[in-house]
Amino acid sequence: MTSTGSLVIVVGFDGSGNSRNALTWALEEAKLRGGQIRLITAWSKPPLSWFPAVLETAAGEIVAEDSPEQQAQTLQADALKTAEDEGVAATGKVVHSDSPASALVDAAKDADLVVVGSRGHGGFPGLHVGSVATQVITHAPCPVLIVRPKPA
């Protein structure tokens, strides 16, 4: 346990189904052990300069698409609300980084556990563990738990 005496679980959250499974697992564990969650959501600029996309809704309204940073902040706010609803202490950090794995490893320096989904939004579907999870396993200063999807 950290110097605070409370179990600290770092959770990588990108809004994917696998990251939602990781959050669910971490919240259950934090409740069992009186721990706290530290949510990390990394975002980066798209390969080309980002221009706000203008979308037309089904009702014919014109709306601008949120920037990647705004999308990450919204995802994290929703995840923090989930933690609050579950009665688990949680903090969050939205990080601009081309390497989500590095952001998670940095956040884990004083943590007891890192929890990530087996795959995020990107990558190659045939792989069992994504590149972020692989890098976190290799470089994290604490134990890492990879949450796999539930069988269909």
Tab-separated table of C-alpha atoms in Angstrom:
chain	number	residue	atom	x	y	z
A	1	MET	CA	0.000	0.000	0.000
A	2	THR	CA	1.105	3.558	-0.608
A	3	SER	CA	2.240	5.952	2.081
A	4	THR	CA	-1.388	7.133	2.416
A	5	GLY	CA	-2.254	3.675	3.753
A	6	SER	CA	-4.907	3.269	1.075
A	7	LEU	CA	-4.669	0.970	-1.935
A	8	VAL	CA	-4.132	3.120	-5.061
A	9	ILE	CA	-5.249	1.604	-8.354
A	10	VAL	CA	-4.316	3.372	-11.595
A	11	VAL	CA	-6.808	2.701	-14.377
A	12	GLY	CA	-6.198	3.423	-18.056
A	13	PHE	CA	-9.484	4.642	-19.494
A	14	ASP	CA	-10.118	5.461	-23.161
A	15	GLY	CA	-13.851	4.770	-23.293
A	16	SER	CA	-13.477	1.444	-25.104
A	17	GLY	CA	-15.412	-1.567	-23.883
A	18	ASN	CA	-12.218	-3.124	-22.547
A	19	SER	CA	-11.308	-0.002	-20.580
A	20	ARG	CA	-14.841	0.047	-19.143
A	21	ASN	CA	-14.316	-3.572	-18.024
A	22	ALA	CA	-11.014	-2.515	-16.426
A	23	LEU	CA	-12.750	0.328	-14.599
A	24	THR	CA	-15.487	-2.006	-13.355
A	25	TRP	CA	-12.903	-4.473	-12.035
A	26	ALA	CA	-10.883	-1.716	-10.355
A	27	LEU	CA	-13.976	-0.194	-8.719
A	28	GLU	CA	-14.982	-3.570	-7.278
A	29	GLU	CA	-11.466	-4.147	-5.943
A	30	ALA	CA	-11.258	-0.637	-4.462
A	31	LYS	CA	-14.588	-1.179	-2.689
A	32	LEU	CA	-13.403	-4.507	-1.252
A	33	ARG	CA	-10.113	-3.076	-0.002
A	34	GLY	CA	-11.073	0.487	0.891
A	35	GLY	CA	-8.906	1.755	-1.947
A	36	GLN	CA	-8.989	4.627	-4.352
A	37	ILE	CA	-8.877	4.948	-8.125
A	38	ARG	CA	-6.610	7.171	-10.210
A	39	LEU	CA	-8.039	7.414	-13.744
A	40	ILE	CA	-5.711	8.272	-16.603
A	41	THR	CA	-7.103	9.253	-19.993
A	42	ALA	CA	-4.514	10.060	-22.647
A	43	TRP	CA	-5.253	11.894	-25.854
A	44	SER	CA	-3.162	12.992	-28.807
A	45	LYS	CA	-3.663	15.075	-31.875
A	46	PRO	CA	-4.781	13.167	-34.954
A	47	PRO	CA	-2.039	12.556	-37.554
A	48	LEU	CA	-3.247	15.481	-39.677
A	49	SER	CA	-4.134	18.866	-38.263
A	50	TRP	CA	-7.478	18.597	-36.567
A	51	PHE	CA	-10.275	20.643	-38.019
A	52	PRO	CA	-13.595	20.577	-36.185
A	53	ALA	CA	-15.910	18.342	-38.134
A	54	VAL	CA	-19.335	19.732	-38.733
A	55	LEU	CA	-21.995	17.071	-38.324
A	56	GLU	CA	-25.678	17.126	-39.164
A	57	THR	CA	-27.911	15.383	-36.650
A	58	ALA	CA	-30.979	13.354	-37.567
A	59	ALA	CA	-33.088	16.381	-36.577
A	60	GLY	CA	-31.183	18.496	-39.112
A	61	GLU	CA	-29.197	20.455	-36.508
A	62	ILE	CA	-25.620	21.385	-37.334
A	63	VAL	CA	-23.126	20.677	-34.537
A	64	ALA	CA	-19.341	20.813	-34.323
A	65	GLU	CA	-17.518	17.670	-33.245
A	66	ASP	CA	-15.546	17.969	-30.015
A	67	SER	CA	-11.761	18.143	-30.162
A	68	PRO	CA	-9.787	15.061	-29.041
A	69	GLU	CA	-9.031	16.800	-25.734
A	70	GLN	CA	-12.696	17.613	-25.144
A	71	GLN	CA	-13.642	14.016	-25.965
A	72	ALA	CA	-11.058	12.729	-23.448
A	73	GLN	CA	-12.325	15.124	-20.767
A	74	THR	CA	-15.917	14.003	-21.350
A	75	LEU	CA	-14.940	10.318	-21.180
A	76	GLN	CA	-13.064	10.875	-17.952
A	77	ALA	CA	-15.840	12.919	-16.368
A	78	ASP	CA	-18.253	10.061	-17.077
A	79	ALA	CA	-15.836	7.531	-15.554
A	80	LEU	CA	-15.333	9.699	-12.455
A	81	LYS	CA	-19.112	9.951	-12.092
A	82	THR	CA	-19.316	6.145	-12.250
A	83	ALA	CA	-16.748	5.897	-9.430
A	84	GLU	CA	-18.678	8.460	-7.381
A	85	ASP	CA	-21.924	6.538	-7.928
A	86	GLU	CA	-20.154	3.372	-6.696
A	87	GLY	CA	-18.910	5.169	-3.580
A	88	VAL	CA	-15.232	4.875	-4.518
A	89	ALA	CA	-12.781	7.746	-4.061
A	90	ALA	CA	-11.371	8.649	-7.453
A	91	THR	CA	-9.184	11.272	-9.038
A	92	GLY	CA	-8.515	11.748	-12.702
A	93	LYS	CA	-5.998	13.165	-15.050
A	94	VAL	CA	-6.399	13.871	-18.751
A	95	VAL	CA	-2.965	13.753	-20.340
A	96	HIS	CA	-1.813	14.964	-23.741
A	97	SER	CA	0.572	12.229	-24.823
A	98	ASP	CA	1.492	10.330	-27.954
A	99	SER	CA	2.211	7.403	-25.620
A	100	PRO	CA	-0.685	6.362	-23.391
A	101	ALA	CA	1.575	3.669	-21.928
A	102	SER	CA	4.102	6.281	-20.749
A	103	ALA	CA	1.292	8.299	-19.152
A	104	LEU	CA	0.123	5.195	-17.264
A	105	VAL	CA	3.630	4.234	-16.165
A	106	ASP	CA	4.225	7.788	-14.894
A	107	ALA	CA	0.933	7.722	-12.980
A	108	ALA	CA	1.866	4.378	-11.425
A	109	LYS	CA	5.073	5.575	-9.733
A	110	ASP	CA	3.423	5.605	-6.300
A	111	ALA	CA	0.543	3.224	-7.029
A	112	ASP	CA	-0.088	-0.316	-5.851
A	113	LEU	CA	-1.631	-1.649	-9.050
A	114	VAL	CA	-2.279	-0.662	-12.669
A	115	VAL	CA	-5.397	-1.998	-14.373
A	116	VAL	CA	-5.890	-1.788	-18.138
A	117	GLY	CA	-8.083	-3.491	-20.686
A	118	SER	CA	-6.488	-6.025	-22.966
A	119	ARG	CA	-7.090	-3.780	-25.969
A	120	GLY	CA	-8.108	-0.187	-26.584
A	121	HIS	CA	-9.560	1.557	-29.618
A	122	GLY	CA	-6.610	1.119	-31.956
A	123	GLY	CA	-4.389	-1.692	-33.062
A	124	PHE	CA	-4.883	-4.973	-34.803
A	125	PRO	CA	-7.940	-7.078	-33.936
A	126	GLY	CA	-6.082	-10.412	-34.057
A	127	LEU	CA	-3.745	-9.560	-31.203
A	128	HIS	CA	-4.698	-10.791	-27.736
A	129	VAL	CA	-3.033	-7.909	-25.881
A	130	GLY	CA	-2.663	-4.421	-27.302
A	131	SER	CA	0.526	-2.390	-27.537
A	132	VAL	CA	-0.354	-0.122	-24.595
A	133	ALA	CA	-0.981	-3.100	-22.301
A	134	THR	CA	2.261	-4.735	-23.452
A	135	GLN	CA	4.288	-1.576	-22.756
A	136	VAL	CA	2.675	-1.073	-19.355
A	137	ILE	CA	3.427	-4.698	-18.385
A	138	THR	CA	7.042	-4.180	-19.391
A	139	HIS	CA	7.672	-0.819	-17.711
A	140	ALA	CA	5.271	-0.343	-14.779
A	141	PRO	CA	6.859	0.014	-11.326
A	142	CYS	CA	4.057	-2.038	-9.718
A	143	PRO	CA	1.910	-5.056	-10.563
A	144	VAL	CA	-0.294	-4.812	-13.645
A	145	LEU	CA	-3.648	-6.483	-14.179
A	146	ILE	CA	-4.946	-6.927	-17.721
A	147	VAL	CA	-8.731	-7.277	-17.880
A	148	ARG	CA	-9.841	-9.381	-20.805
A	149	PRO	CA	-13.320	-9.162	-22.328
A	150	LYS	CA	-15.960	-11.479	-20.989
A	151	PRO	CA	-16.621	-14.445	-23.291
A	152	ALA	CA	-19.724	-14.070	-25.424
